[in-house]
XYZ file of C-alpha atoms in Angstrom:
638
model
C -2.700 6.132 17.598
C 0.103 7.473 15.399
C 1.641 4.275 13.974
C 4.603 6.169 12.529
C 5.498 7.629 15.920
C 4.914 4.277 17.610
C 7.329 2.596 15.197
C 9.966 5.254 15.944
C 9.505 4.774 19.688
C 9.858 0.992 19.368
C 12.942 1.316 17.160
C 14.595 3.527 19.776
C 13.565 1.407 22.765
C 14.846 -1.894 21.335
C 18.297 -0.334 21.208
C 18.201 1.362 17.834
C 18.698 0.031 14.343
C 22.264 -1.056 15.064
C 20.951 -3.491 17.695
C 18.564 -5.228 15.264
C 19.834 -8.303 13.453
C 16.408 -9.274 12.100
C 12.776 -8.314 12.587
C 9.669 -10.042 11.315
C 6.073 -10.095 12.474
C 3.386 -12.670 13.017
C -0.302 -12.166 13.648
C 0.005 -9.967 16.706
C 3.609 -9.155 17.534
C 6.892 -7.820 16.223
C 9.588 -10.484 16.559
C 13.096 -9.101 16.932
C 16.413 -10.928 16.855
C 18.516 -8.395 18.720
C 22.277 -8.347 18.940
C 21.941 -7.615 22.661
C 18.579 -8.014 24.410
C 20.004 -6.116 27.368
C 20.062 -2.899 25.356
C 16.272 -2.969 24.979
C 14.280 -0.915 27.498
C 11.550 -3.420 28.387
C 10.004 -1.361 31.173
C 9.494 1.714 28.993
C 8.289 -0.384 26.064
C 5.602 -2.023 28.201
C 4.264 1.412 29.147
C 4.366 2.781 25.586
C 0.854 3.566 24.251
C 0.089 1.078 21.477
C 2.280 -1.669 22.950
C 0.237 -4.399 24.615
C 3.171 -6.236 26.119
C 6.809 -7.288 25.812
C 8.308 -10.737 26.230
C 11.424 -12.754 25.457
C 11.015 -16.255 24.140
C 13.421 -18.608 22.393
C 15.979 -15.853 21.995
C 13.466 -13.547 20.336
C 12.519 -10.176 21.746
C 8.784 -9.844 21.088
C 6.759 -6.638 21.166
C 3.027 -7.341 21.243
C 0.989 -4.898 19.149
C -2.240 -6.687 18.234
C -4.188 -6.374 14.994
C -2.263 -3.286 13.856
C 1.072 -5.121 13.741
C 1.351 -5.120 9.888
C 0.987 -1.328 9.811
C 3.494 -0.809 12.611
C 5.930 -3.263 11.005
C 5.803 -1.432 7.663
C 6.372 1.896 9.403
C 9.253 0.409 11.388
C 10.945 -0.958 8.257
C 10.433 2.406 6.574
C 12.393 4.068 9.380
C 15.359 1.733 8.957
C 18.210 2.430 6.564
C 19.016 -1.256 5.986
C 16.898 -4.294 5.234
C 15.707 -5.943 8.449
C 15.343 -9.305 6.736
C 18.501 -11.055 7.815
C 17.336 -14.318 6.321
C 15.071 -13.503 3.379
C 15.579 -16.827 1.682
C 14.336 -18.701 4.705
C 11.374 -16.408 4.946
C 10.573 -16.946 1.314
C 10.696 -20.701 1.392
C 11.155 -21.995 4.899
C 10.264 -25.522 3.900
C 6.674 -24.445 3.685
C 4.456 -27.004 2.049
C 2.172 -24.803 0.040
C -0.387 -25.451 -2.647
C 1.541 -24.907 -5.938
C -1.093 -22.501 -7.235
C -0.969 -20.501 -3.992
C 2.813 -20.478 -4.197
C 2.648 -18.999 -7.705
C 0.227 -16.268 -6.591
C 2.397 -15.506 -3.571
C 5.482 -15.276 -5.793
C 3.826 -12.982 -8.343
C 2.367 -10.806 -5.590
C 5.709 -10.526 -3.829
C 7.474 -9.565 -7.052
C 5.006 -7.065 -8.492
C 3.601 -5.324 -5.418
C 6.880 -3.493 -4.575
C 7.324 -2.216 -8.145
C 3.758 -0.993 -8.620
C 4.539 2.568 -7.458
C 7.149 2.898 -10.215
C 4.851 1.357 -12.825
C 1.898 3.413 -11.609
C 3.814 6.683 -11.621
C 5.198 6.053 -15.086
C 1.782 4.963 -16.313
C 0.114 8.100 -14.984
C 2.685 10.238 -16.793
C 2.003 8.320 -20.017
C -1.704 9.031 -19.495
C -1.084 12.730 -18.894
C 1.101 12.938 -22.003
C -1.608 11.242 -24.070
C -4.173 13.699 -22.700
C -1.971 16.704 -23.508
C -1.402 15.372 -27.012
C -5.110 14.665 -27.587
C -6.126 18.223 -26.725
C -3.270 19.714 -28.697
C -1.625 21.243 -25.641
C 1.748 19.786 -26.555
C 3.590 19.160 -29.821
C 4.738 15.598 -30.511
C 8.014 16.953 -31.930
C 8.853 19.198 -28.979
C 11.626 18.409 -26.517
C 9.095 18.674 -23.667
C 7.060 15.854 -25.199
C 10.180 13.735 -25.731
C 11.337 14.179 -22.129
C 7.899 13.473 -20.669
C 7.553 10.402 -22.889
C 10.929 9.120 -21.714
C 9.865 9.550 -18.081
C 6.669 7.614 -18.770
C 8.317 4.908 -20.898
C 11.486 4.449 -18.834
C 10.061 2.105 -16.203
C 8.429 -0.045 -18.882
C 11.398 -0.166 -21.251
C 13.813 -1.124 -18.466
C 11.290 -3.423 -16.790
C 13.727 -6.396 -16.815
C 16.103 -4.462 -14.546
C 13.347 -3.402 -12.142
C 11.917 -6.927 -12.084
C 15.405 -8.366 -11.643
C 15.748 -6.443 -8.379
C 12.245 -7.243 -7.116
C 12.373 -10.944 -8.056
C 15.774 -11.434 -6.421
C 14.502 -9.737 -3.278
C 11.464 -12.022 -3.166
C 13.626 -15.132 -3.624
C 16.217 -14.048 -1.071
C 18.979 -13.567 -3.655
C 21.290 -10.617 -4.172
C 19.128 -7.845 -5.636
C 22.021 -6.213 -7.445
C 22.991 -9.423 -9.213
C 19.353 -9.526 -10.330
C 19.679 -5.969 -11.619
C 22.944 -6.853 -13.389
C 21.288 -9.785 -15.186
C 18.496 -7.516 -16.415
C 20.975 -4.807 -17.402
C 23.089 -7.284 -19.384
C 20.314 -8.229 -21.790
C 19.238 -4.572 -22.042
C 22.717 -3.370 -23.067
C 22.528 -1.446 -26.385
C 25.151 -3.744 -27.940
C 23.118 -6.845 -27.092
C 19.912 -5.194 -28.292
C 21.530 -4.459 -31.657
C 23.153 -7.899 -31.829
C 19.812 -9.664 -31.299
C 18.036 -7.757 -34.033
C 15.838 -10.098 -36.141
C 17.683 -11.671 -39.036
C 21.090 -11.718 -37.333
C 22.846 -15.066 -36.779
C 24.281 -14.991 -33.277
C 26.025 -17.692 -31.264
C 27.795 -18.000 -27.921
C 30.618 -20.558 -27.611
C 29.062 -22.348 -30.559
C 25.516 -22.400 -29.170
C 22.840 -20.498 -31.119
C 21.365 -17.395 -29.507
C 17.794 -16.793 -30.600
C 16.815 -13.225 -31.473
C 14.532 -11.833 -28.780
C 13.463 -8.395 -27.616
C 13.875 -8.014 -23.870
C 12.724 -4.401 -23.537
C 9.445 -4.289 -21.583
C 9.424 -8.098 -21.233
C 8.277 -9.832 -18.039
C 8.472 -13.629 -18.194
C 12.133 -14.053 -19.292
C 13.589 -12.152 -16.350
C 11.290 -13.904 -13.853
C 12.524 -17.311 -15.024
C 16.146 -16.179 -15.207
C 16.223 -14.779 -11.654
C 14.465 -17.868 -10.361
C 17.256 -19.996 -11.860
C 19.870 -17.522 -10.627
C 18.633 -17.910 -7.042
C 19.545 -21.623 -7.139
C 22.860 -21.044 -8.895
C 23.834 -18.292 -6.448
C 23.021 -20.399 -3.387
C 24.810 -23.456 -4.781
C 27.984 -21.489 -5.521
C 27.822 -19.750 -2.155
C 27.789 -23.124 -0.361
C 30.962 -24.413 -2.001
C 32.932 -21.153 -1.958
C 35.295 -20.194 0.835
C 34.139 -17.129 2.788
C 37.170 -15.109 1.703
C 36.289 -15.584 -1.980
C 32.488 -15.264 -1.905
C 32.428 -11.575 -2.863
C 34.325 -12.288 -6.080
C 33.331 -15.821 -7.038
C 29.569 -15.896 -6.349
C 28.475 -12.921 -8.491
C 31.015 -13.647 -11.225
C 30.019 -17.274 -11.743
C 26.306 -16.508 -11.382
C 26.430 -13.872 -14.123
C 28.588 -16.038 -16.395
C 26.096 -18.899 -16.124
C 22.721 -17.148 -16.053
C 23.100 -14.426 -18.697
C 24.129 -16.828 -21.498
C 21.499 -19.361 -20.395
C 18.921 -16.592 -20.490
C 19.921 -15.543 -24.008
C 20.188 -19.090 -25.366
C 17.171 -20.773 -23.772
C 15.259 -18.878 -21.101
C 14.779 -15.628 -22.993
C 13.220 -17.073 -26.137
C 11.055 -19.429 -24.067
C 9.962 -16.595 -21.802
C 9.141 -14.360 -24.740
C 7.090 -17.158 -26.287
C 5.181 -17.705 -23.014
C 4.642 -13.980 -22.460
C 3.519 -13.341 -26.006
C 1.354 -16.454 -25.889
C -0.478 -15.236 -22.761
C -0.941 -11.753 -24.204
C -2.040 -13.052 -27.602
C -4.392 -15.545 -25.949
C -6.144 -12.852 -23.935
C -6.376 -10.613 -26.994
C -7.748 -13.461 -29.105
C -10.352 -14.200 -26.461
C -11.571 -10.598 -26.320
C -11.354 -10.096 -30.091
C -13.342 -13.239 -30.878
C -15.610 -13.710 -27.863
C -15.571 -10.230 -26.378
C -19.071 -10.108 -24.940
C -18.858 -13.516 -23.255
C -15.272 -12.972 -22.121
C -16.238 -9.659 -20.537
C -19.323 -11.220 -18.935
C -17.239 -13.966 -17.351
C -14.131 -12.001 -16.334
C -16.042 -8.886 -15.267
C -18.403 -10.898 -13.115
C -15.614 -12.929 -11.549
C -13.062 -10.170 -10.938
C -14.160 -9.403 -7.369
C -13.951 -13.107 -6.571
C -10.448 -13.195 -8.045
C -9.449 -10.317 -5.766
C -10.845 -12.069 -2.692
C -8.932 -15.271 -3.456
C -5.761 -13.444 -4.509
C -5.883 -14.982 -7.985
C -5.890 -11.536 -9.594
C -2.149 -11.423 -9.012
C -1.732 -13.940 -11.821
C -3.145 -11.335 -14.210
C -0.687 -8.583 -13.265
C 2.126 -9.757 -15.598
C -0.373 -10.063 -18.447
C -1.638 -6.506 -17.872
C 1.856 -5.062 -17.746
C 2.988 -7.155 -20.706
C 0.017 -6.084 -22.813
C 0.580 -2.390 -22.097
C 4.308 -2.698 -22.701
C 4.153 -4.669 -25.950
C 0.798 -3.785 -27.514
C 0.096 -0.399 -25.988
C -3.254 -1.449 -24.538
C -4.899 -3.985 -22.232
C -8.394 -5.468 -22.014
C -8.288 -6.595 -18.369
C -7.788 -3.256 -16.600
C -11.199 -1.854 -17.687
C -12.846 -5.035 -16.376
C -11.109 -4.580 -13.041
C -12.340 -1.004 -12.949
C -16.000 -1.870 -13.598
C -15.799 -4.603 -10.934
C -14.695 -1.954 -8.425
C -17.388 0.467 -9.551
C -19.963 -2.312 -9.201
C -18.954 -2.759 -5.555
C -19.445 0.982 -5.117
C -22.876 0.777 -6.754
C -24.027 -2.020 -4.470
C -22.892 -0.148 -1.369
C -24.773 2.933 -2.550
C -27.793 0.699 -3.210
C -27.645 -0.461 0.406
C -27.589 3.179 1.477
C -30.755 3.838 -0.522
C -32.561 0.738 0.719
C -31.616 0.588 4.402
C -33.833 2.198 7.040
C -31.031 2.208 9.576
C -29.288 5.584 9.802
C -25.908 4.078 10.678
C -26.095 1.565 7.848
C -27.118 4.331 5.432
C -24.172 6.446 6.517
C -21.738 3.532 6.460
C -22.747 2.260 3.030
C -22.786 5.751 1.533
C -19.291 6.566 2.809
C -17.831 3.205 1.769
C -19.565 3.542 -1.599
C -17.876 6.883 -2.227
C -14.538 5.420 -1.119
C -15.036 2.523 -3.539
C -15.713 4.986 -6.361
C -12.171 6.220 -5.772
C -10.851 2.668 -6.135
C -10.576 1.652 -2.450
C -13.114 -1.177 -2.384
C -12.237 -3.140 0.762
C -14.520 -1.209 3.172
C -17.497 -1.479 0.803
C -16.823 -5.078 -0.145
C -16.167 -6.470 3.334
C -17.940 -3.958 5.546
C -21.206 -3.780 3.594
C -21.713 -5.961 0.511
C -20.345 -9.267 1.779
C -21.856 -8.615 5.180
C -25.359 -8.442 3.692
C -24.586 -11.088 1.007
C -27.158 -10.136 -1.652
C -25.519 -6.764 -2.408
C -22.304 -8.637 -3.142
C -24.162 -10.890 -5.581
C -25.688 -7.780 -7.138
C -22.188 -6.317 -7.577
C -21.010 -9.476 -9.364
C -24.000 -9.329 -11.710
C -23.575 -5.599 -12.316
C -19.888 -6.089 -13.132
C -20.760 -8.950 -15.486
C -23.303 -6.789 -17.374
C -20.876 -3.907 -17.623
C -18.023 -6.250 -18.551
C -20.079 -7.680 -21.418
C -20.821 -4.179 -22.696
C -17.271 -2.820 -22.637
C -15.824 -6.033 -24.067
C -18.362 -6.025 -26.928
C -16.907 -2.662 -27.939
C -13.329 -3.894 -27.250
C -12.745 -1.237 -24.596
C -9.088 -0.894 -23.650
C -6.793 0.688 -21.090
C -3.754 2.362 -22.539
C -1.588 2.892 -19.466
C -1.239 1.520 -15.957
C -1.599 4.213 -13.328
C -3.795 5.200 -10.415
C -6.288 3.167 -8.455
C -8.937 1.273 -10.396
C -11.510 3.986 -9.667
C -12.128 7.604 -10.592
C -8.460 8.411 -10.017
C -7.603 5.803 -12.640
C -9.628 7.438 -15.422
C -6.418 8.461 -17.273
C -5.746 4.741 -17.830
C -8.705 4.444 -20.206
C -8.290 7.687 -22.163
C -8.083 6.730 -25.811
C -10.255 5.679 -28.771
C -12.589 3.576 -26.581
C -12.876 6.127 -23.775
C -16.602 6.777 -24.289
C -17.458 3.075 -24.049
C -15.395 2.816 -20.871
C -17.324 5.684 -19.275
C -20.649 4.146 -20.281
C -19.489 0.828 -18.821
C -18.634 2.525 -15.528
C -22.090 4.090 -15.346
C -23.690 0.711 -16.128
C -21.668 -0.981 -13.375
C -22.682 1.557 -10.716
C -26.336 1.931 -11.725
C -27.023 -1.749 -12.443
C -25.478 -2.872 -9.150
C -27.363 -0.227 -7.168
C -30.706 -1.122 -8.790
C -30.151 -4.859 -8.379
C -29.248 -4.347 -4.729
C -32.435 -2.364 -4.202
C -34.550 -5.009 -5.966
C -32.925 -8.086 -4.397
C -32.985 -6.480 -0.963
C -31.167 -7.745 2.105
C -31.747 -8.396 5.783
C -31.568 -4.886 7.175
C -30.315 -4.182 10.691
C -33.062 -2.790 12.934
C -32.511 0.777 14.106
C -32.233 -0.445 17.693
C -29.118 -2.449 16.814
C -26.346 -0.086 15.689
C -24.544 -1.282 12.584
C -20.895 -2.190 12.215
C -18.270 -0.325 10.326
C -16.712 2.839 9.041
C -13.832 3.563 6.728
C -12.137 6.323 8.679
C -8.976 4.286 9.057
C -9.165 2.362 5.807
C -5.757 1.926 4.165
C -5.455 2.658 0.428
C -4.828 -0.279 -1.891
C -2.612 -0.740 -4.903
C -3.947 -0.144 -8.415
C -4.102 -3.761 -9.444
C -3.999 -5.577 -6.190
C -6.225 -5.069 -3.283
C -4.404 -6.791 -0.393
C -7.179 -8.699 1.361
C -4.580 -10.482 3.491
C -4.040 -7.287 5.582
C -5.777 -7.570 8.947
C -5.493 -3.813 9.484
C -7.414 -3.076 6.270
C -10.189 -5.544 7.073
C -10.666 -4.414 10.663
C -10.714 -0.775 9.583
C -13.925 -1.542 7.737
C -15.655 -2.245 11.066
C -16.610 0.530 13.478
C -16.918 -0.159 17.136
C -20.580 -0.368 18.037
C -22.608 -1.028 21.122
C -21.651 -4.628 21.786
C -24.052 -7.535 22.022
C -23.485 -10.785 23.898
C -21.336 -13.056 21.728
C -21.580 -16.827 21.969
C -18.311 -18.499 21.030
C -18.498 -22.149 19.994
C -15.565 -24.496 20.139
C -13.359 -24.409 17.032
C -11.873 -27.838 17.810
C -12.297 -31.041 19.748
C -10.179 -31.364 22.868
C -9.755 -30.389 26.501
C -10.662 -26.898 27.706
C -7.909 -25.105 29.620
C -7.757 -21.717 31.336
C -5.514 -19.206 29.603
C -3.256 -19.226 32.654
C -2.025 -22.673 31.557
C -0.833 -21.388 28.167
C 3.003 -21.243 28.205
C 3.128 -17.733 26.765
C 2.698 -14.646 28.974
C 0.926 -12.747 26.193
C -1.950 -15.198 26.507
C -1.544 -16.410 30.087
C -1.656 -12.844 31.442
C -4.554 -11.992 29.095
C -2.541 -9.237 27.425
C -3.986 -10.086 24.012
C -7.539 -10.669 25.180
C -9.718 -13.020 27.208
C -11.188 -16.434 26.592
C -10.074 -20.026 26.991
C -7.552 -22.404 25.451
C -8.116 -25.866 24.037
C -5.652 -28.750 24.025
C -6.722 -30.357 20.739
C -7.103 -34.090 20.185
C -7.743 -33.667 16.451
C -6.055 -31.596 13.768
C -8.882 -29.405 12.605
C -10.155 -25.881 13.296
C -13.694 -24.742 12.493
C -15.271 -21.322 12.816
C -16.495 -20.531 16.353
C -18.751 -17.694 15.159
C -20.722 -16.390 12.199
C -18.646 -13.675 10.606
C -15.636 -12.928 8.419
C -12.029 -14.083 8.311
C -10.214 -10.756 8.476
C -6.669 -12.131 8.600
C -4.718 -15.330 8.164
C -1.055 -15.470 9.123
C 1.336 -16.410 6.332
C 2.565 -19.287 8.454
C -1.007 -20.505 8.953
C -0.758 -20.791 12.732
C -3.148 -17.938 13.570
C -6.573 -16.910 12.315
C -8.307 -13.587 12.941
C -12.104 -13.390 12.813
C -14.703 -10.702 13.290
C -18.228 -11.820 14.122
C -21.393 -10.362 12.644
C -21.937 -8.792 16.081
C -18.532 -7.086 16.026
C -16.507 -9.406 18.284
C -12.887 -9.597 17.141
C -11.347 -13.015 17.760
C -7.996 -14.748 17.498
C -7.405 -18.495 17.235
C -3.695 -19.169 17.791
C -2.769 -22.800 17.054
C 0.097 -23.733 19.350
C 2.795 -21.554 20.866
C 5.754 -20.321 18.812
C 4.447 -22.382 15.886
C 5.164 -19.363 13.680
C 8.710 -20.769 13.598
C 7.433 -23.727 11.548
C 6.866 -21.248 8.690
C 3.672 -22.955 7.593
C 4.881 -26.539 7.745
C 2.126 -28.928 8.938
C -0.603 -26.270 8.447
C -3.185 -26.367 5.648
C -5.509 -23.311 5.509
C -8.955 -23.935 4.042
C -10.056 -20.287 3.822
C -8.502 -16.976 2.881
C -8.812 -13.517 4.350
C -12.123 -11.966 3.429
C -14.084 -15.235 3.483
C -17.522 -15.220 5.091
C -17.880 -18.129 7.516
C -20.553 -19.711 9.680
C -20.198 -21.751 12.853
C -18.696 -25.106 11.899
C -17.067 -24.060 8.600
C -13.590 -25.568 8.338
C -10.877 -22.914 8.656
C -7.684 -24.939 9.007
C -6.302 -28.449 9.131
C -2.994 -29.159 10.846
C -0.847 -32.180 11.633
C -1.039 -32.189 15.416
C 1.357 -35.100 15.897
C 4.050 -33.709 13.620
C 3.855 -30.290 15.274
C 4.294 -31.886 18.686
C 7.135 -34.074 17.325
C 8.863 -30.882 16.228
C 8.825 -29.796 19.867
C 5.882 -27.376 19.939
C 2.787 -27.495 22.107
C -0.509 -27.369 20.213
C -2.520 -25.760 23.007
C -4.725 -23.233 21.231
C -5.939 -19.953 22.778
C -9.388 -18.908 21.510
C -9.759 -15.308 22.622
C -11.772 -12.143 22.136
C -9.293 -9.335 21.447
C -11.613 -6.308 21.685
C -12.513 -6.950 25.333
C -12.972 -3.224 25.963
C -16.408 -3.766 24.413
C -17.312 -6.593 26.798
C -17.674 -6.844 30.560
C -16.742 -10.475 31.110
C -16.223 -13.979 29.715
C -18.632 -16.636 31.002
C -17.543 -20.255 30.583
C -20.009 -22.878 29.349
C -18.608 -25.140 32.077
C -17.161 -27.869 29.864
C -13.785 -29.521 30.431
C -13.936 -31.868 27.451
C -15.439 -30.310 24.350
C -16.303 -31.128 20.757
C -16.424 -28.915 17.700
C -19.380 -26.491 17.673
C -20.256 -27.004 21.350
C -20.608 -23.754 23.293
C -17.212 -22.783 24.731
C -17.997 -19.434 26.389
C -20.037 -16.264 26.071
C -18.597 -12.747 25.917
C -21.037 -10.666 27.975
C -21.606 -7.077 26.876
């Protein structure tokens, strides 16, 4: 299915861009707030290939897509000339009670992911320039070199402006006020005024000398403060004066505060993080590389690698090199090595083909298919990859191997990032990561799939990932690592304690009419969800109300806690796993406050469905009306 064309068809059939006030998406559907629902062509939409159904609920016009909804949403937004997020601030916060550490990772991810193309492009140009200079193909005094260097350095030098826009967007503030704040401290007059040794004050308050070019932390803190100031001023300002008063007062407050307090503090924090990492690798390189290299794949799975992105960018911008990027690269190459090791060891032709193709893809820096489709599936290869990355990480850190630019995926296409004095050690480390992981996989072995049982997975539809952030929260990416195979009967055990209901009793046509898939619903009596199958969590909605799973036998499942509970924006939900996690029957996936959700006016009836029913003939109930966790709920018959 052409997702780009589908998004264009949907945009036209909902009445065009001018009819859209807001559009978001949940686990399975696009949720439109239309100016006039009557302008949408429901009949044609329902018959559009790729659309599973259309419904109106609570004023929202909902187009049901299924697991591919993130891809279709991104394509839809790309076809719109204006931002579809009518209420970004609500989307960003929404009263969601989130683990503080998770909130930080989400914030950093949301800020840095949109700017990575600019940073990557500039970084690649810096790498190309360094390569041309190394081989003597360009003169460092030539105008060509100067122009190319400016193109490569521009995004880094003016990073506060770029980050000002991205941070404001993430926080739901005015992006151009964010840009103006960054531009103010980057003004040549201010840069000269804050030169070390100069005594500067503002209305009698001392302004500490600080260099904002290429800095990260100061602008993040400043825009965070600005988001509160802007909203506070907006609340007390008459509508006729908002355009003038809100930006004026915000700039007058935030820019001086940034220069007097936030900037120096941010520079201290940023430099402290960078210096701390450098000290660690300069004084305990081998052990630091062993630990970080071995743990990097785990960091990616949990999303904690996002916390390292500012440090990487800050190191490159201020020092000209970074120790963490090479470790990320060898971790990716180790995943490739393990997948190739599976290909060598397996006797199953499909598994050999799958692991070989995903291994090659991982060599290019796209590791999700290899990691989730092969290594984590067979468990021991994933352990082998962690060990291989640790060995390689120890080696490259012992020789203080560095990356000198940010650009390209953390695979073969990212080789320009490591071109420099330690290039040879980086290449040796890459070879060690691949070879050690492949050998360890072969030695440790794994439970091979018999030839009679076709294996799961291919990477034909795998989506590329960003250079420093593999988005394991994308359901489309995870599912693309699994190829449809000859189905086997799938036993589905109850994910919760409660009363079993037919789907027809679910007050949502998408489930009641079995548009999304088949199965049963449970009216829970307790606020806990456990895994109904052995498999992998391939997606977890940001609001926590829906969990996507794929079983080891290839059954794709959806557990949807309550109806329209996406509107709670995560309140009363507490996820216990993240996308990419391997789970067994009975593992806790989610806890939720059933009583509070029902007090808020939402039903907690929970559909538990198989979404790839085209691979199954029927659903056979276990015959229970009252059920406990881990009791057999139904069987999907192949």
